[in-house]
CSV table of C-alpha atoms in Angstrom, one decimal:
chain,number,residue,atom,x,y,z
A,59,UNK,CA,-5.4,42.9,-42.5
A,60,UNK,CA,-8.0,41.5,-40.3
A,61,UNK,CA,-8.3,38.5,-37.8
A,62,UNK,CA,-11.6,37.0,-37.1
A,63,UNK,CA,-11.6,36.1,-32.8
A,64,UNK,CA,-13.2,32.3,-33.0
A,65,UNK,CA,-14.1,29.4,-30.6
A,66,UNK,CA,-16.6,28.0,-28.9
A,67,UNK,CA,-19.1,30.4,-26.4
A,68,UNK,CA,-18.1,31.3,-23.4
A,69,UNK,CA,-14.0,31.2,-23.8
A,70,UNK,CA,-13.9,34.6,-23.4
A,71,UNK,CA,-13.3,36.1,-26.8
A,72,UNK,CA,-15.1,39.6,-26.3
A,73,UNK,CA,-13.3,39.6,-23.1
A,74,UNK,CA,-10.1,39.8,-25.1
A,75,UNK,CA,-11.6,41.7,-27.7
A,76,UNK,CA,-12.2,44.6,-25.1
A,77,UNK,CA,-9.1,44.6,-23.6
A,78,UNK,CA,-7.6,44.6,-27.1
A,79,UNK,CA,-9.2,47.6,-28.7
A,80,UNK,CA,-10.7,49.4,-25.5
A,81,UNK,CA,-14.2,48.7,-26.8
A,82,UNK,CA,-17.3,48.0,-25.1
A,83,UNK,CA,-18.3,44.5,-26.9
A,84,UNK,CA,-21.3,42.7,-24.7
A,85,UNK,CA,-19.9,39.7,-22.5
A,86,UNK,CA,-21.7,37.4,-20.1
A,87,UNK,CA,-21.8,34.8,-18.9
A,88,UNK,CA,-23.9,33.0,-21.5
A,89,UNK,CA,-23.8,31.4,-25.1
A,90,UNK,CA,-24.1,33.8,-28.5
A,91,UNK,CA,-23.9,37.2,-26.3
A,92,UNK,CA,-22.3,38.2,-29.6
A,93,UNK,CA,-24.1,38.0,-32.6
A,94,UNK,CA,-22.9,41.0,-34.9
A,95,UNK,CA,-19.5,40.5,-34.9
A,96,UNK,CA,-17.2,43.6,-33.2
A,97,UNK,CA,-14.4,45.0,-35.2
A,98,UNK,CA,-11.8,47.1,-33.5
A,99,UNK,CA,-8.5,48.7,-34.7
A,100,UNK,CA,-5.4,47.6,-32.7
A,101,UNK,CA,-2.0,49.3,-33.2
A,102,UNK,CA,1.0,46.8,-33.9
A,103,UNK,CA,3.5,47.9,-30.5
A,104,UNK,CA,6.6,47.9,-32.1
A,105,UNK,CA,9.9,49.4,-30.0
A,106,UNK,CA,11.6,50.2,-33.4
A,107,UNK,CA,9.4,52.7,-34.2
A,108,UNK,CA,9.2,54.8,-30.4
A,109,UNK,CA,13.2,54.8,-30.7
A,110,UNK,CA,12.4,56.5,-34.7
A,111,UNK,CA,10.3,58.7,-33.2
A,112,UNK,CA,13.3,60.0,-30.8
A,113,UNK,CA,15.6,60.4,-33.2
A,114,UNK,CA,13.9,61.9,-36.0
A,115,UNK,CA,11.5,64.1,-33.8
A,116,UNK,CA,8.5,63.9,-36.0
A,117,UNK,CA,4.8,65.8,-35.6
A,118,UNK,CA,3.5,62.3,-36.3
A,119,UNK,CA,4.0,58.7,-35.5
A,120,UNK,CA,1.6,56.4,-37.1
A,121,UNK,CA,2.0,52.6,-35.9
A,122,UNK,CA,1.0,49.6,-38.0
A,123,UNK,CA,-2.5,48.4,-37.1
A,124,UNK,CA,-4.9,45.5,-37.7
A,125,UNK,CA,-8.1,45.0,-37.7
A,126,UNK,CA,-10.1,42.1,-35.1
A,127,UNK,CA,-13.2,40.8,-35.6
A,128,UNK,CA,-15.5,39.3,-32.3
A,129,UNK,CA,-17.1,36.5,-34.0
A,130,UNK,CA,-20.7,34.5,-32.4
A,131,UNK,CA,-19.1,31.8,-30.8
A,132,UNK,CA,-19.7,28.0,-32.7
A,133,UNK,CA,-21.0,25.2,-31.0
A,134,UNK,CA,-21.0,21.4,-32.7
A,135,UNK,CA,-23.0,21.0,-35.4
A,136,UNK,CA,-22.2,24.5,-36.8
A,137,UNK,CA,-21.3,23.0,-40.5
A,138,UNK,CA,-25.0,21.7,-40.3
A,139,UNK,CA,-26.8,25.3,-39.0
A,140,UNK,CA,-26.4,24.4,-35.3
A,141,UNK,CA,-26.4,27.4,-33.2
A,142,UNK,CA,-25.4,30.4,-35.2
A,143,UNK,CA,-23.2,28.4,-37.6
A,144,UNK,CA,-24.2,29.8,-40.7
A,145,UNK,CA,-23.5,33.2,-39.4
A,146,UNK,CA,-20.4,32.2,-37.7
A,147,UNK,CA,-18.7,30.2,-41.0
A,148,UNK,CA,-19.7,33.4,-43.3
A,149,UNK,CA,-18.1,35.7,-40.8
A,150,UNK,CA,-15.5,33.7,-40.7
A,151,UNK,CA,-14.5,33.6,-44.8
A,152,UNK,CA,-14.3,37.2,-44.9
A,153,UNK,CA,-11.1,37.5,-42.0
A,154,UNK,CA,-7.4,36.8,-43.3
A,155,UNK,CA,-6.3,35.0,-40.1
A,156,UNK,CA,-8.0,33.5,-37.5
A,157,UNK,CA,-7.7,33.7,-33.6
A,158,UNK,CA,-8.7,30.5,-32.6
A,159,UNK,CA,-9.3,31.2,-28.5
A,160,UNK,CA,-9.3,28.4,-26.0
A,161,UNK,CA,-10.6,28.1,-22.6
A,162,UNK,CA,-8.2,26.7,-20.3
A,163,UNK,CA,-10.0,28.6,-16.7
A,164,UNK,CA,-11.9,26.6,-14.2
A,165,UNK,CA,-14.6,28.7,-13.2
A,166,UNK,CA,-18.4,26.8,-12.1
A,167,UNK,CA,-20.2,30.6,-12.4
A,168,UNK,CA,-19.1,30.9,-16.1
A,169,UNK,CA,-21.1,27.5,-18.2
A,170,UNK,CA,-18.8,25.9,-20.6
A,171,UNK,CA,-20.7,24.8,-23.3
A,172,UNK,CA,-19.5,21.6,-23.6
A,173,UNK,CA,-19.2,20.9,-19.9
A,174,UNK,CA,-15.7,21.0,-18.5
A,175,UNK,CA,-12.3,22.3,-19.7
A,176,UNK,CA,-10.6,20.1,-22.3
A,177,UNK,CA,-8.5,22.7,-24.8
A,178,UNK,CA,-7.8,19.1,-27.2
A,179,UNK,CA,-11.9,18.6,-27.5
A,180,UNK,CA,-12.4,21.9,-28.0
A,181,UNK,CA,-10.0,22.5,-30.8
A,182,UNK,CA,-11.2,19.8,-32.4
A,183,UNK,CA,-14.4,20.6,-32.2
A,184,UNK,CA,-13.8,24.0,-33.9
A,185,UNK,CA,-11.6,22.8,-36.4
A,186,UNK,CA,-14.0,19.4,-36.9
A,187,UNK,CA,-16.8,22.1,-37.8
A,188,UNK,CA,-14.3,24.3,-40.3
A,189,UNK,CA,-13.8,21.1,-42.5
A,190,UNK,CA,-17.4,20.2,-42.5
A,191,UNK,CA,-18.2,23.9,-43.9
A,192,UNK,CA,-15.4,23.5,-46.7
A,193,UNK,CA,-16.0,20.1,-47.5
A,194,UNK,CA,-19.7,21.4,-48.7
A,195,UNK,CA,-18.0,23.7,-51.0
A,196,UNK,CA,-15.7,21.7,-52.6
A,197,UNK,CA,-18.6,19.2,-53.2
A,198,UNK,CA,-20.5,22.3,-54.6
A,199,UNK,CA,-17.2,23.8,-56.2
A,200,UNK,CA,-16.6,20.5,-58.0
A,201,UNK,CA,-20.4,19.6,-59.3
A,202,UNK,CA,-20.0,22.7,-61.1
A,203,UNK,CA,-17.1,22.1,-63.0
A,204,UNK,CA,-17.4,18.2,-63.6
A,205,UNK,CA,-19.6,18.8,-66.7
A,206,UNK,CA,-16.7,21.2,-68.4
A,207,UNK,CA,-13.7,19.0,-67.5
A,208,UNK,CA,-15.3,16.2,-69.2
A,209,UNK,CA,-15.3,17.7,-72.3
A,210,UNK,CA,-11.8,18.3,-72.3
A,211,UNK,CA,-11.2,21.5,-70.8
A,212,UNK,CA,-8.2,21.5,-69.9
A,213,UNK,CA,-8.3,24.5,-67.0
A,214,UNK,CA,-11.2,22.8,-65.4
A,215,UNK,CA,-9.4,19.5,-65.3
A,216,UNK,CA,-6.5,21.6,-63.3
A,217,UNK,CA,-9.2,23.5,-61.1
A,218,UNK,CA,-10.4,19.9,-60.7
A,219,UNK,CA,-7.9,17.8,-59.7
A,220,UNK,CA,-6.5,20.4,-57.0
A,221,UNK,CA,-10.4,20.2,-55.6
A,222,UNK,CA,-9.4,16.7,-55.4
A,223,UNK,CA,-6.5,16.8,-53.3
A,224,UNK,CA,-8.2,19.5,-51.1
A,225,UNK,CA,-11.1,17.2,-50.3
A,226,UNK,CA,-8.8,14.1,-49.9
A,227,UNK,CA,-6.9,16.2,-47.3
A,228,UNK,CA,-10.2,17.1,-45.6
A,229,UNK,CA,-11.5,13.6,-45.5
A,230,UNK,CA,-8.1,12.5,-43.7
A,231,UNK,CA,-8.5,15.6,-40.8
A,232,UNK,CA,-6.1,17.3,-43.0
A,233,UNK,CA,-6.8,21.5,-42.9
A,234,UNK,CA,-6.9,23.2,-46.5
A,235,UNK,CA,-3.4,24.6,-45.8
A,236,UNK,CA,-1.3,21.7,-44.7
A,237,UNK,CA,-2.4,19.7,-47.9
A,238,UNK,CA,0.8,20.9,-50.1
A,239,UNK,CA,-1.1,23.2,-52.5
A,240,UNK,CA,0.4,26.6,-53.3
A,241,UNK,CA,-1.3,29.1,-51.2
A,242,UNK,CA,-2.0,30.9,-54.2
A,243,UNK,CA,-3.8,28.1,-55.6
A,244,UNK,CA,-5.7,27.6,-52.7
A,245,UNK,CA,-6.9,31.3,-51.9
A,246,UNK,CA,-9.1,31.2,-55.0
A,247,UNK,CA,-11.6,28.0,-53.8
A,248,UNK,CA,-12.5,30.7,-50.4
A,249,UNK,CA,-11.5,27.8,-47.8
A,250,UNK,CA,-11.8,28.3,-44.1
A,251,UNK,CA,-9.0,26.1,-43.2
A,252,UNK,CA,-7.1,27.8,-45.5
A,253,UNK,CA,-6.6,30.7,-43.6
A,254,UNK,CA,-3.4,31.0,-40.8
A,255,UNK,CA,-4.4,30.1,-37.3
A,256,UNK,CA,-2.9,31.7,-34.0
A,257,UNK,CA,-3.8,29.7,-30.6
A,258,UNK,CA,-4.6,31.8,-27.7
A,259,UNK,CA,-5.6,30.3,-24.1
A,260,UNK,CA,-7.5,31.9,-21.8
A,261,UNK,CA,-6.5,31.4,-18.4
A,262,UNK,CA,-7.0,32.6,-14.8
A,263,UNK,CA,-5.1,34.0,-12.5
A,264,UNK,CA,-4.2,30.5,-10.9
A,265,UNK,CA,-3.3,28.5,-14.3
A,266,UNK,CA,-3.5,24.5,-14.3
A,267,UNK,CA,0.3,24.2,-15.9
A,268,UNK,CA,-0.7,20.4,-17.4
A,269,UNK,CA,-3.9,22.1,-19.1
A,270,UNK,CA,-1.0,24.7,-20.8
A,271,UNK,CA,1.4,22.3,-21.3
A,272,UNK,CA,-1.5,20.3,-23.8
A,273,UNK,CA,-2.5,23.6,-25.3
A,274,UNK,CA,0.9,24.6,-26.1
A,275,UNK,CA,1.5,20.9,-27.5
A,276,UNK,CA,-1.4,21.0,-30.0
A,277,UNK,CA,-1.1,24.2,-30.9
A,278,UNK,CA,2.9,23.1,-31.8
A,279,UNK,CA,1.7,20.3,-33.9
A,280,UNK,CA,-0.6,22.0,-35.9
A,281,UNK,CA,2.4,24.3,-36.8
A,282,UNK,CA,1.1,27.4,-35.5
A,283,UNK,CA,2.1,29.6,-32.8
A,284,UNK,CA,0.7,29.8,-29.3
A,285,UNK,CA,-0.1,32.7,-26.8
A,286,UNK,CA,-1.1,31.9,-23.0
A,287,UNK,CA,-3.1,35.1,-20.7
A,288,UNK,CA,-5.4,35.6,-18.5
A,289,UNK,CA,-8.4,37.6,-19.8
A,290,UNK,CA,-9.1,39.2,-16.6
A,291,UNK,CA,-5.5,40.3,-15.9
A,292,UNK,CA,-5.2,41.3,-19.4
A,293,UNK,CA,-8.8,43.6,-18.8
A,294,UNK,CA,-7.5,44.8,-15.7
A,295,UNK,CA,-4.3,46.3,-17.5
A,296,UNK,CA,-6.1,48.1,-20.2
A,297,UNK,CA,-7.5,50.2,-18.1
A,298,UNK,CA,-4.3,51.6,-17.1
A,299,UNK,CA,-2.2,53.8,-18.8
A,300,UNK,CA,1.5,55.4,-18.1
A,301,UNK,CA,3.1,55.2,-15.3
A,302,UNK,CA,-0.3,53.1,-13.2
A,303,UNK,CA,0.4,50.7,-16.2
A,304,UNK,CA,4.2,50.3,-15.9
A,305,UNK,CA,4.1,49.6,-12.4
A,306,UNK,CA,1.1,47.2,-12.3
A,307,UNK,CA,3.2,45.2,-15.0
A,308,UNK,CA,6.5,45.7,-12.9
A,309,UNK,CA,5.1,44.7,-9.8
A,310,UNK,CA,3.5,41.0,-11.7
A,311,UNK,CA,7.0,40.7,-13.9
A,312,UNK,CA,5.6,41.9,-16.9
A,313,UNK,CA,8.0,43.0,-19.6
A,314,UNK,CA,5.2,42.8,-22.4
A,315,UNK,CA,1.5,41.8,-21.8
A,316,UNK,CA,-0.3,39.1,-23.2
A,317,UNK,CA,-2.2,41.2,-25.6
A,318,UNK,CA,0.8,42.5,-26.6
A,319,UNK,CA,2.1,39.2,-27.3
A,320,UNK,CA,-1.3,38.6,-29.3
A,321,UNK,CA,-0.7,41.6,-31.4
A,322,UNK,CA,2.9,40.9,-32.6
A,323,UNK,CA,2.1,36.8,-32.9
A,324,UNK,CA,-0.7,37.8,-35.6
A,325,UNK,CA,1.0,39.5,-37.0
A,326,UNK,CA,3.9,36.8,-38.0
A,327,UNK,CA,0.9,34.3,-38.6
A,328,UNK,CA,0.0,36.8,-41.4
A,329,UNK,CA,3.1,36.6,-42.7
A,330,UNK,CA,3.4,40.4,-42.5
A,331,UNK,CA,6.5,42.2,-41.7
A,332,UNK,CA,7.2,46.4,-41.0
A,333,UNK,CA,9.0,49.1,-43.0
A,334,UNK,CA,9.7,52.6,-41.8
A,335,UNK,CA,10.0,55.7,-43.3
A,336,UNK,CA,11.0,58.8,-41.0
A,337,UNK,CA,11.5,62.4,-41.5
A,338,UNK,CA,10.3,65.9,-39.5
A,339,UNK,CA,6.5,65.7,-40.8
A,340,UNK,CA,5.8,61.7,-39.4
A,341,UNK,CA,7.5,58.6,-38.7
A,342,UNK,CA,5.4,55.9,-39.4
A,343,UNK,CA,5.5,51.9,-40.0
A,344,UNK,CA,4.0,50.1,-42.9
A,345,UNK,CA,2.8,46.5,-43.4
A,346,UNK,CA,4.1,44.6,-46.2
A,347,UNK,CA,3.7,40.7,-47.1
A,348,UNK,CA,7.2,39.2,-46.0
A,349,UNK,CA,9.0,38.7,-49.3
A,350,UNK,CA,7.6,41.9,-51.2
A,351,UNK,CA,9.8,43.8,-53.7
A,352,UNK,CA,10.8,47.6,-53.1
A,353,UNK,CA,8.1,48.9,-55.8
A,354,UNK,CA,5.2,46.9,-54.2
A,355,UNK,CA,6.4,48.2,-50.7
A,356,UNK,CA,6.7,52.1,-52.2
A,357,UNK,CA,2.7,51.5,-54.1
A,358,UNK,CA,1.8,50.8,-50.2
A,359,UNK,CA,2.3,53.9,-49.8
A,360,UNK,CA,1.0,55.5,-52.7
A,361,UNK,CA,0.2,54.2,-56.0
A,362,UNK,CA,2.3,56.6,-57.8
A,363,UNK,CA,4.9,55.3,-56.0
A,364,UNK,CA,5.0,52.1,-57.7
A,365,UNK,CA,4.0,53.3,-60.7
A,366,UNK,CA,6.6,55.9,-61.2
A,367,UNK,CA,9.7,54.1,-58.8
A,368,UNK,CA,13.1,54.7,-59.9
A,369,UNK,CA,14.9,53.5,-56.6
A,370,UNK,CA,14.8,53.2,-52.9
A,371,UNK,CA,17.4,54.5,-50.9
A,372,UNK,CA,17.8,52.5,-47.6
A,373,UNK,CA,19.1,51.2,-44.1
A,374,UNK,CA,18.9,48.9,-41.5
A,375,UNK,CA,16.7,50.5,-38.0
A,376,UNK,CA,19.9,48.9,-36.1
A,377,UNK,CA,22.4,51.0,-38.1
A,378,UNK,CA,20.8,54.3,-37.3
A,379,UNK,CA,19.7,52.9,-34.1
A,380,UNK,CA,23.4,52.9,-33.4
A,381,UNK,CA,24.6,55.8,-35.3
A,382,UNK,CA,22.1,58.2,-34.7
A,383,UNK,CA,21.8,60.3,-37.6
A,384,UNK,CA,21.0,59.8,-41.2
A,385,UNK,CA,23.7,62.0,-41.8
A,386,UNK,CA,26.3,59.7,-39.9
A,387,UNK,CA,25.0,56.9,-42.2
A,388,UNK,CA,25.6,59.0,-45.3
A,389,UNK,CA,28.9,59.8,-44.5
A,390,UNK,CA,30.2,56.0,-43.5
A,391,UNK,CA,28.5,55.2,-46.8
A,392,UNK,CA,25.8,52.9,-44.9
A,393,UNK,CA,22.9,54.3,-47.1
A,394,UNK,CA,22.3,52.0,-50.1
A,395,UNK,CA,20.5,52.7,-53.6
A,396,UNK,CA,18.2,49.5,-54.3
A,397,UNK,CA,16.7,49.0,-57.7
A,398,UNK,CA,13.3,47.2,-58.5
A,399,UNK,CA,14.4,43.5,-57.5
A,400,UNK,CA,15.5,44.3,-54.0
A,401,UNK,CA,13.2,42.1,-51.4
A,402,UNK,CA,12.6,44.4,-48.5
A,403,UNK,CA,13.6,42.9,-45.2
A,404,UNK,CA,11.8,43.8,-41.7
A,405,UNK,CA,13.6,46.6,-40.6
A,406,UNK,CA,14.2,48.6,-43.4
A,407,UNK,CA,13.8,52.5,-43.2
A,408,UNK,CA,13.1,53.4,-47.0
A,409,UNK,CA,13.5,56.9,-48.6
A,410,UNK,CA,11.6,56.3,-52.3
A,411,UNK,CA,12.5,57.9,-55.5
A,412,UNK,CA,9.5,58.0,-58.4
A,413,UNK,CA,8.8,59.9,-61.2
A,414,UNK,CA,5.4,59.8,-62.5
């Protein structure tokens, strides 16, 4: 899975994007410092799987990851080429989820492209230019079938009328994925407001609560999540490690960080959830799509595994959490045998049986 980092220059997005993966991505104090986007693999904290690792006293523990992206920032008039829009919208289509970051700091040495802080404008501006970009390919998308739905086609007509709907919804400030379409439908047309959207403000270390309390409220009603931290704070902290890094976060009332918070929050807006499986070679945590059956979870880890699955056998984290042992669970009959239809839940350590 991969999240694109987008918003306008100067919000501090390779700032976070550092801090996130440790990297070294160029930030200044100055429009388009990034033009390649960054990419950078972050693992997925998850408590669950440290507490696995205690009890089953692996070689291994593999965390779930995902993959950001540090995206050239977009200015108005990116729909139209403005800037490095083209670059920026094209980046942009090949990410599953997008990070949409928001300046909220006051600072005069660092330019804000648009003049002063207003998280509202600037959302709108960024989300403004995303509907520009997909309105010009629905126009294009629906030139090209016209011709085939009027002669009666009757797949084109389908294809058709949902481009309809997608460019009514546009036209009224209405994103690709709140206009009522199946997702599944909608994937296929390659729509940037399609994709899931996690708000992150940038603060300082001296926040402006009214400025947080409007970014939290738009954020709310465009029915995504929100995450507020401080960039430089959040820098600061990943460069310690251990003990330096527990009490830094002790001593400021930290229970997780802000990246932290990031991590886990894009991960929901995915729509992802975790598995385990656990044993003396590796413990490790797998991504699935929240409503996936028990032979598409098993093919995630190998295809054979789906191919070949005869059953699961599996158990809450929380049961052997509390009881310590699989063999505990075994003998108070907690284990269960799950056939093909079983919808994994988060949570669920998983023990499958194949034959191929």
């Amino acid at each position: 899975m991969e999240i694109g980092i987008v918003g306008l220059p100067n919000v501090g997005k390779s700032t976070i994007f550092n801090a996130l993966t440790a990297g070294a991505a160029a930030a200044a104090n100055y429009p388009f410092t990034t033009i390649e986007p960054n990419v950078g693999v972050v693992n997925v904290p998850d408590a669950r799987l440290d507490r696995l690792a205690e009890l089953f006293k692996p070689h291994k523990t593999t965390p779930a990851s995902c993959r950001f992206v540090d995206i050239a920032g977009l200015i108005k008039g990116a729909a139209s080429g403005e800037g490095l829009g083209n670059a920026f919208l094209a980046n942009i289509r090949e990410v599953d989820a997008i990070l949409h970051m928001v300046r909220l700091f006051q600072d005069e040495d660092v330019v804000h492209a648009l003049g002063r802080v207003d998280p509202a404008r600037d959302v709108d501006v960024i989300d403004t230019e995303l509907m520009l970009a997909d309105l010009e390919s629905l126009t294009t998308q629906t030139d090209k079938l016209a011709g085939r739905a009027r002669t009666g086609d009757k797949a084109s007509q389908e294809t058709l009328a949902a481009l309809t709907t997608l460019r009514k919804g546009l036209e009224s400030g209405v994103p690709a994925r709140e206009t009522g379409l199946a997702p599944d439908e909608i994937k296929k047309f390659f729509l940037l407001t399609s994709k899931p959207v996690l708000y992150v403000g940038n603060t300082d270390e001296h926040p402006d609560q009214a400025v947080i309390d409007t970014f939290r409220t738009l954020a709310a009603a465009r029915g995504a999540e929100s995450v507020v931290l401080c960039g430089k704070l959040e820098s600061d902290l990943a460069e310690l490690s251990g003990r330096d890094r527990a009490l830094f976060m002790a001593d400021l009332g930290m229970t997780h960080s802000g990246l932290e918070q990031v991590i886990v929050a894009a991960y929901r807006t995915l729509g992802f959830c975790s598995y385990f499986t656990g044993g003396p070679k590796e413990v490790r945590a797998w991504t699935i799509p929240v409503g996936t059956k028990a032979p598409r979870a098993a093919g995630v880890i190998h295809s054979d595994f789906e191919k070949g699955f005869i059953k699961a056998d599996v158990y809450r984290f929380d049961d052997l959490d509390r009881h310590l042992s699989e063999q505990a669970l075994r003998e108070q009959g907690i284990i269960r045998s799950e056939g093909k239809d079983y919808v994994m839940r988060d949570g669920d350590v998983c023990h499958f049986k194949f034959n191929v």
